Amino acid sequence: MTTDYDPIAEQYQRSKQQPWRTFIECYTLLDLIGDLAGMAVLDLACGEGFYTRLIRQRGAARVMGLDLSQGMIDLARAQEARHQLGIEYVVADARNLSEKNQFDLAVAAYLLNYARTPEELQSMCNGIARSLKPGGRFVAVNCNPAMNLSTAPSYRKYGFETNVVGDFKEGTPITWKFHLSNGPFEIENYHLNVETHQKAFKEAGFREVCWYSPKISPEGLVDNSPDFWSTILEKPPITFIECVK
Ligand SMILES: C[S@@+](CC[C@H](N)C(=O)[O-])C[C@H]1O[C@@H](n2cnc3c(N)ncnc32)[C@H](O)[C@@H]1O
């Protein structure tokens, strides 16, 4: 697995400002996360800390952000230095988590879709389960394995496109191209099917698993009609997952 976010860390940070991120991704994920008061939370694949900061600001008592990319963690720490929230950021691999730190909640925005094989996904899920207290929750937003992205519609009007070359099978790379005002950049994810995820969650020790569709916030309907959002909501390239240990 590469740390290839280092060269695109700042562009990725800017892509979080796209309206679909705010009104769909962020709105649905925070709603699923729910009340954070007093909780110890681990933000896996935290990137530059977009959700890590929101989690802390929404009442979590202790927050740790973890990412494989030094570039992403540097950006997160720079923001922590400018505006201290008391978040600890570490460079680490989610597959190697120990039981040393036990959290009430683990959050992962776009981590699982970096697993290229069922074995890699299993290692991630094992690591996540190890980091949680009994009864702890894992909440994720992820590339949607139930959606065949080789036949996906264009998401260009939202500021991004997905592309799949060849057969859509286990391990197939999915390219996401984000269009920003200063030009596009690309990231690559990997497809593993829903059954592979279910098996990995179960073997890691999660006893309940729920999948949720994205939804649009009321604010998202102020400047754009339901019609504008229908493509991304009806053929969602992302999904939301909640697992209980
Ligand atoms: C698409 S970014 C998401 C960042 C952040 N969660 C967000 O939503 O803004 C995916 C992140 O996953 C990280 N990542 C990929 N594989 C990882 C692993 N095995 N352990 C920890 N982080 C990983 C990458 O370095 C990258 O920062």
CSV table of N, CA and C and ligand atoms in Angstrom, one decimal, residues 1-6 8-9 12-13 15-16 21 25 29 43-52 66-70 72-73 90-96 107-115 120 124 141 178 187 189, ligand 1:
chain,number,residue,atom,x,y,z
A,1,MET,N,0.8,-1.2,0.0
A,1,MET,CA,0.0,0.0,0.0
A,1,MET,C,0.9,1.3,0.0
A,2,THR,N,0.5,2.3,-0.8
A,2,THR,CA,1.4,3.4,-0.9
A,2,THR,C,0.9,4.5,0.0
A,3,THR,N,1.8,5.5,0.2
A,3,THR,CA,1.4,6.7,1.0
A,3,THR,C,1.3,7.8,-0.1
A,4,ASP,N,0.6,7.5,-1.2
A,4,ASP,CA,0.6,8.4,-2.3
A,4,ASP,C,-0.3,9.6,-2.1
A,5,TYR,N,-0.8,9.9,-0.9
A,5,TYR,CA,-1.5,11.1,-0.6
A,5,TYR,C,-0.5,12.3,-0.4
A,6,ASP,N,0.8,11.9,-0.1
A,6,ASP,CA,1.7,13.0,0.2
A,6,ASP,C,1.7,14.1,-0.9
A,8,ILE,N,-0.6,14.9,-3.1
A,8,ILE,CA,-1.9,15.6,-3.4
A,8,ILE,C,-2.6,16.0,-2.1
A,9,ALA,N,-1.9,16.1,-1.0
A,9,ALA,CA,-2.5,16.3,0.3
A,9,ALA,C,-3.3,17.7,0.3
A,12,TYR,N,-6.4,17.4,-2.1
A,12,TYR,CA,-7.4,16.7,-1.5
A,12,TYR,C,-8.2,17.5,-0.4
A,13,GLN,N,-7.4,18.3,0.3
A,13,GLN,CA,-8.0,19.2,1.3
A,13,GLN,C,-9.0,20.1,0.7
A,15,SER,N,-10.7,19.6,-2.1
A,15,SER,CA,-11.8,18.9,-2.6
A,15,SER,C,-12.9,18.7,-1.6
A,16,LYS,N,-12.5,18.8,-0.3
A,16,LYS,CA,-13.5,18.7,0.8
A,16,LYS,C,-14.5,19.9,0.8
A,21,ARG,N,-19.8,17.2,-0.9
A,21,ARG,CA,-19.1,16.7,0.3
A,21,ARG,C,-19.8,17.2,1.6
A,25,GLU,N,-22.0,13.9,1.9
A,25,GLU,CA,-21.0,13.1,2.7
A,25,GLU,C,-21.0,13.5,4.2
A,29,LEU,N,-22.7,11.4,7.3
A,29,LEU,CA,-21.7,10.7,8.2
A,29,LEU,C,-21.9,11.3,9.7
A,43,ASP,N,-10.0,8.5,14.7
A,43,ASP,CA,-10.4,8.8,13.3
A,43,ASP,C,-9.3,8.1,12.4
A,44,LEU,N,-9.7,7.0,11.8
A,44,LEU,CA,-8.8,6.3,10.9
A,44,LEU,C,-8.7,6.8,9.5
A,45,ALA,N,-7.5,6.9,9.0
A,45,ALA,CA,-7.3,7.5,7.6
A,45,ALA,C,-7.8,8.9,7.7
A,46,CYS,N,-7.4,9.6,8.7
A,46,CYS,CA,-7.9,10.9,9.1
A,46,CYS,C,-7.5,12.0,8.0
A,47,GLY,N,-6.5,11.7,7.2
A,47,GLY,CA,-6.1,12.7,6.2
A,47,GLY,C,-5.6,13.9,6.9
A,48,GLU,N,-6.0,15.1,6.4
A,48,GLU,CA,-5.6,16.4,7.0
A,48,GLU,C,-6.5,16.8,8.2
A,49,GLY,N,-7.3,15.9,8.6
A,49,GLY,CA,-8.1,16.1,9.9
A,49,GLY,C,-9.5,16.7,9.7
A,50,PHE,N,-10.0,16.6,8.5
A,50,PHE,CA,-11.3,17.2,8.3
A,50,PHE,C,-12.4,16.7,9.3
A,51,TYR,N,-12.5,15.4,9.3
A,51,TYR,CA,-13.5,14.9,10.3
A,51,TYR,C,-13.0,14.9,11.7
A,52,THR,N,-11.7,14.7,11.9
A,52,THR,CA,-11.1,14.7,13.2
A,52,THR,C,-11.4,15.9,14.0
A,66,LEU,N,-5.3,9.2,12.8
A,66,LEU,CA,-4.3,8.3,12.4
A,66,LEU,C,-4.3,8.2,10.8
A,67,ASP,N,-3.1,8.3,10.2
A,67,ASP,CA,-3.1,8.2,8.8
A,67,ASP,C,-1.7,7.7,8.4
A,68,LEU,N,-1.7,7.0,7.2
A,68,LEU,CA,-0.5,6.4,6.7
A,68,LEU,C,0.4,7.5,6.0
A,69,SER,N,-0.2,8.6,5.6
A,69,SER,CA,0.5,9.6,4.9
A,69,SER,C,1.1,10.7,5.8
A,70,GLN,N,2.4,10.8,5.7
A,70,GLN,CA,3.1,11.9,6.5
A,70,GLN,C,2.6,13.3,6.0
A,72,MET,N,-0.3,14.2,4.8
A,72,MET,CA,-1.6,14.5,5.4
A,72,MET,C,-1.5,14.8,6.8
A,73,ILE,N,-0.7,14.0,7.6
A,73,ILE,CA,-0.6,14.3,9.0
A,73,ILE,C,0.1,15.7,9.3
A,90,VAL,N,-1.2,10.8,14.5
A,90,VAL,CA,-0.1,9.9,14.4
A,90,VAL,C,0.0,9.3,13.0
A,91,VAL,N,1.2,9.1,12.5
A,91,VAL,CA,1.4,8.4,11.2
A,91,VAL,C,1.4,6.9,11.6
A,92,ALA,N,0.5,6.1,11.0
A,92,ALA,CA,0.4,4.7,11.3
A,92,ALA,C,-0.5,4.0,10.3
A,93,ASP,N,-0.3,2.7,10.2
A,93,ASP,CA,-1.1,1.9,9.3
A,93,ASP,C,-2.3,1.3,10.1
A,94,ALA,N,-3.5,1.5,9.6
A,94,ALA,CA,-4.7,1.0,10.2
A,94,ALA,C,-4.7,-0.5,10.4
A,95,ARG,N,-3.9,-1.2,9.6
A,95,ARG,CA,-3.9,-2.7,9.7
A,95,ARG,C,-3.1,-3.1,10.9
A,96,ASN,N,-2.3,-2.2,11.5
A,96,ASN,CA,-1.4,-2.7,12.6
A,96,ASN,C,-1.8,-2.1,13.9
A,107,VAL,N,-13.9,5.9,13.5
A,107,VAL,CA,-14.5,6.5,12.3
A,107,VAL,C,-13.5,6.3,11.2
A,108,ALA,N,-14.0,6.0,10.0
A,108,ALA,CA,-13.1,5.9,8.8
A,108,ALA,C,-13.7,6.5,7.6
A,109,ALA,N,-13.3,7.6,7.1
A,109,ALA,CA,-13.8,8.2,5.9
A,109,ALA,C,-12.8,7.8,4.8
A,110,TYR,N,-13.3,6.8,4.0
A,110,TYR,CA,-12.5,6.3,2.8
A,110,TYR,C,-11.2,5.6,3.2
A,111,LEU,N,-11.3,4.7,4.1
A,111,LEU,CA,-10.2,3.8,4.4
A,111,LEU,C,-10.3,2.5,3.7
A,112,LEU,N,-11.5,1.8,3.9
A,112,LEU,CA,-11.6,0.4,3.5
A,112,LEU,C,-11.4,0.3,2.0
A,113,ASN,N,-11.7,1.3,1.3
A,113,ASN,CA,-11.6,1.2,-0.2
A,113,ASN,C,-10.1,1.2,-0.7
A,114,TYR,N,-9.2,1.3,0.3
A,114,TYR,CA,-7.8,1.1,-0.1
A,114,TYR,C,-7.3,-0.3,0.0
A,115,ALA,N,-8.2,-1.2,0.5
A,115,ALA,CA,-7.8,-2.6,0.5
A,115,ALA,C,-7.9,-3.2,-0.9
A,120,GLU,N,-6.3,-7.9,2.7
A,120,GLU,CA,-6.0,-6.6,3.2
A,120,GLU,C,-7.2,-6.0,4.0
A,124,MET,N,-7.5,-4.7,7.9
A,124,MET,CA,-8.0,-3.4,8.4
A,124,MET,C,-9.1,-3.6,9.4
A,141,VAL,N,-17.6,6.1,6.0
A,141,VAL,CA,-18.1,6.4,4.6
A,141,VAL,C,-17.1,5.9,3.7
A,178,PHE,N,-11.1,14.5,-9.4
A,178,PHE,CA,-11.8,15.7,-8.8
A,178,PHE,C,-11.4,17.0,-9.6
A,187,ILE,N,-7.4,10.2,-7.6
A,187,ILE,CA,-7.0,9.3,-6.6
A,187,ILE,C,-7.5,7.9,-7.1
A,189,ASN,N,-9.0,4.1,-5.8
A,189,ASN,CA,-9.5,3.1,-4.8
A,189,ASN,C,-9.6,1.7,-5.5
B,1,LIG,C1,-9.5,9.8,0.6
B,1,LIG,S1,-8.4,10.2,1.9
B,1,LIG,C2,-9.5,10.5,3.2
B,1,LIG,C3,-9.0,11.4,4.3
B,1,LIG,C4,-10.1,11.8,5.3
B,1,LIG,N1,-10.6,10.7,6.0
B,1,LIG,C5,-11.1,12.7,4.7
B,1,LIG,O1,-12.2,12.2,4.5
B,1,LIG,O2,-10.9,13.8,4.4
B,1,LIG,C6,-7.9,8.5,2.3
B,1,LIG,C7,-6.8,8.5,3.4
B,1,LIG,O3,-6.5,7.1,3.7
B,1,LIG,C8,-5.2,7.0,4.1
B,1,LIG,N2,-4.9,5.6,4.1
B,1,LIG,C9,-4.9,4.7,3.1
B,1,LIG,N3,-4.6,3.4,3.6
B,1,LIG,C10,-4.3,3.6,4.9
B,1,LIG,C11,-4.0,2.7,6.0
B,1,LIG,N4,-3.8,1.4,5.7
B,1,LIG,N5,-3.8,3.1,7.2
B,1,LIG,C12,-4.0,4.4,7.5
B,1,LIG,N6,-4.4,5.3,6.6
B,1,LIG,C13,-4.5,4.9,5.3
B,1,LIG,C14,-4.5,7.8,3.0
B,1,LIG,O4,-3.2,8.1,3.4
B,1,LIG,C15,-5.4,9.0,2.9
B,1,LIG,O5,-5.0,10.1,3.7
